[in-house]
Structures are given as C-alpha cells and as structure tokens.
Amino acid sequence: SAYCGKAFEGELVSVPANDDFAGKELVMHLLSCNDEFILIPFNVGENRSRTWILRRDGDRVELKHDHRHEDGSDDEITMYGGTSTNSGLPHIQVFPADQQTLEMIPAAATNIWWITLKDNVYTYNLRRAGSDREFSVAFDLSKEVEIPEPSWGWEEGI
C-alpha cells in the first residue's frame, strides 16, 4: 500500500529472443489498491494495452492479465493468468496457469508467473515450463517516475 498511486520504470532482466519489449520504456503504475484487489497498468512504450489485476481469493491471490485495444474494447486474448496454489511468502507469490488460460492459449498451459517484492524491487516474471520461454522485468521502487496516461479502457477509472 505504500506504493499505491505511484509509478515506476522497469528494466528487462530476461527476455525471449526478438522480444517486442526490448528498447522500450517500461512503466508500471499502482493505480488502485484495496483489501480485495490491486490494479497495475503496465505500459510498454506507447502501448497502454496491459493491466495486471491481483485479486485476493481467501488466503490465495489471483493474477489476471487484462489486455485491451486502443478503443478500450477487450483484446481477443485477455484475462488469462492463474491463482496461487498456497498462501505464498511475504516477498514472493507464484501463479501457475489456470484452466481459462489453457483454453484461451493452449501453449501457455505450463506458464508459471511469479511476482517478488524485496529490497525496494518489484519483479514480474514468467517461465513456460518445458520450453526456453522466460521473461522478467524489475522495477526500482525507490525511484518514482511520472504517472503515465491510463491504460486503454481505464480512462474513466474504476
């Protein structure tokens, strides 16, 4: 909650070859935080199509990826992700792909996402088990940046 309302620039740590994120400004904005959910728009250059949604589900946490078009309409591939299988640790939470993800993106059936928060660094990570696909971006939470424009479809707020 100490970071809510603030924005931070990210740096790629690990990316697949020919990744679309390379060389672009990466900014996450902790847009909204409460006891039930956290909304985190994640902008890649001028592309404001992504919002990470973390939602509490009892003692578990659900991660969903909200993808939108520039007009705010849902992308064909949206709301994929997973729910933690245990209560996690204070500085890391792991999200294996859920059934909805499998049905929407069969190749992502073995996706495992994890988020860490340690020593003022927030990381978002993806590994596709059984493949070389790996993605990681780190955000330095001690260096605030200007709040970006809202993600597409979130211009009116929550």
XYZ file of C-alpha atoms in Angstrom:
158
model
C 0.000 0.000 0.000
C 2.986 2.343 0.483
C 3.465 2.331 -3.304
C -0.167 2.790 -4.315
C -0.767 5.702 -6.665
C 2.885 5.786 -7.712
C 4.601 4.770 -10.948
C 7.980 3.155 -11.554
C 10.154 2.452 -14.574
C 11.212 -1.105 -15.279
C 14.231 -2.765 -16.755
C 14.247 -6.042 -18.653
C 16.134 -8.759 -16.808
C 15.401 -11.719 -19.068
C 13.525 -11.806 -22.378
C 12.974 -14.227 -25.239
C 14.857 -13.553 -28.468
C 13.176 -10.922 -30.687
C 11.068 -9.657 -27.772
C 8.747 -6.698 -28.512
C 9.637 -5.014 -25.190
C 13.358 -4.540 -25.899
C 14.439 -0.896 -26.154
C 11.082 0.489 -24.967
C 10.231 2.423 -21.837
C 8.533 0.079 -19.345
C 6.341 1.716 -16.695
C 4.089 0.184 -14.062
C 1.552 2.300 -12.182
C -0.010 1.037 -8.971
C -3.321 2.583 -9.915
C -5.636 1.217 -7.249
C -5.095 -0.814 -4.106
C -7.534 -2.117 -1.519
C -8.065 -5.270 0.555
C -9.636 -7.105 -2.401
C -7.559 -6.165 -5.448
C -4.637 -4.211 -6.893
C -4.703 -2.758 -10.422
C -1.305 -2.263 -12.050
C -1.241 -0.822 -15.568
C 1.956 -1.898 -17.350
C 2.892 0.302 -20.305
C 5.404 -0.755 -22.952
C 6.453 2.351 -24.829
C 3.276 3.942 -26.223
C 1.344 0.698 -25.850
C -1.091 1.047 -22.925
C -2.955 -2.229 -23.538
C -1.889 -4.115 -20.395
C -3.148 -4.092 -16.810
C -2.166 -6.661 -14.214
C -5.008 -7.419 -11.817
C -4.201 -9.020 -8.483
C -7.258 -10.171 -6.535
C -7.417 -11.761 -3.101
C -9.251 -15.091 -3.067
C -9.325 -16.195 0.594
C -5.685 -16.807 1.524
C -4.757 -17.113 -2.178
C -4.048 -14.463 -4.790
C -5.261 -14.457 -8.393
C -3.257 -12.783 -11.179
C -5.081 -11.821 -14.369
C -3.766 -10.035 -17.450
C -6.302 -7.533 -18.793
C -5.473 -6.717 -22.424
C -7.380 -4.032 -24.327
C -7.376 -2.383 -27.724
C -6.758 1.338 -28.075
C -10.531 1.962 -28.195
C -10.852 0.263 -24.784
C -12.500 -2.913 -26.058
C -11.240 -6.291 -24.834
C -8.465 -7.952 -26.793
C -9.294 -11.443 -28.043
C -6.671 -12.744 -25.591
C -7.448 -11.215 -22.185
C -7.995 -12.166 -18.540
C -5.584 -15.076 -18.619
C -3.426 -15.915 -15.612
C -3.657 -18.097 -12.552
C -4.240 -18.380 -8.824
C -1.584 -19.148 -6.246
C -1.710 -22.740 -5.022
C -0.671 -21.799 -1.494
C -0.608 -18.688 0.667
C 2.882 -17.762 -0.539
C 5.598 -15.915 1.318
C 5.765 -12.218 2.247
C 8.080 -11.415 -0.685
C 7.024 -13.842 -3.411
C 3.808 -15.181 -4.900
C 3.594 -17.847 -7.629
C 0.741 -18.234 -10.130
C 0.506 -21.359 -12.324
C -1.697 -21.055 -15.417
C -5.372 -21.742 -14.762
C -7.936 -23.628 -16.862
C -9.152 -20.424 -18.531
C -5.583 -19.758 -19.705
C -5.233 -23.309 -21.043
C -8.459 -22.960 -23.027
C -7.583 -19.493 -24.349
C -3.870 -20.058 -25.055
C -3.082 -23.801 -25.190
C 0.674 -23.134 -25.493
C 0.529 -21.257 -22.153
C -0.811 -24.276 -20.215
C 2.566 -24.613 -18.479
C 3.045 -20.908 -17.774
C 4.164 -20.028 -14.283
C 4.138 -16.369 -13.285
C 5.671 -15.054 -10.109
C 5.950 -11.668 -8.506
C 8.592 -10.686 -5.982
C 8.836 -7.650 -3.731
C 12.137 -7.336 -1.925
C 14.589 -4.570 -1.071
C 12.560 -1.911 -2.939
C 12.498 -4.012 -6.113
C 9.295 -5.416 -7.642
C 9.719 -8.096 -10.285
C 7.195 -9.629 -12.646
C 8.334 -12.945 -14.080
C 7.131 -15.621 -16.489
C 8.518 -19.057 -17.224
C 6.935 -21.540 -19.596
C 7.854 -24.966 -18.199
C 9.253 -27.338 -20.790
C 10.463 -24.512 -23.027
C 13.082 -21.777 -23.198
C 10.414 -19.069 -22.781
C 11.345 -16.803 -19.899
C 10.532 -13.162 -19.214
C 11.449 -10.952 -16.271
C 11.201 -7.219 -15.641
C 12.358 -5.431 -12.472
C 11.111 -2.102 -11.122
C 13.130 0.014 -8.691
C 10.529 1.204 -6.163
C 12.915 3.792 -4.729
C 12.779 5.809 -7.987
C 9.318 7.162 -8.694
C 8.502 8.363 -12.217
C 5.706 10.498 -13.648
C 2.256 8.878 -13.609
C 1.549 7.624 -17.150
C -1.655 8.089 -19.107
C -4.297 5.499 -18.135
C -4.296 2.094 -19.757
C -6.693 1.779 -22.665
C -10.188 1.141 -21.375
C -9.397 2.505 -17.894
C -9.576 6.227 -18.761
C -12.729 6.642 -16.667
C -11.101 4.974 -13.651
C -12.547 2.103 -11.706
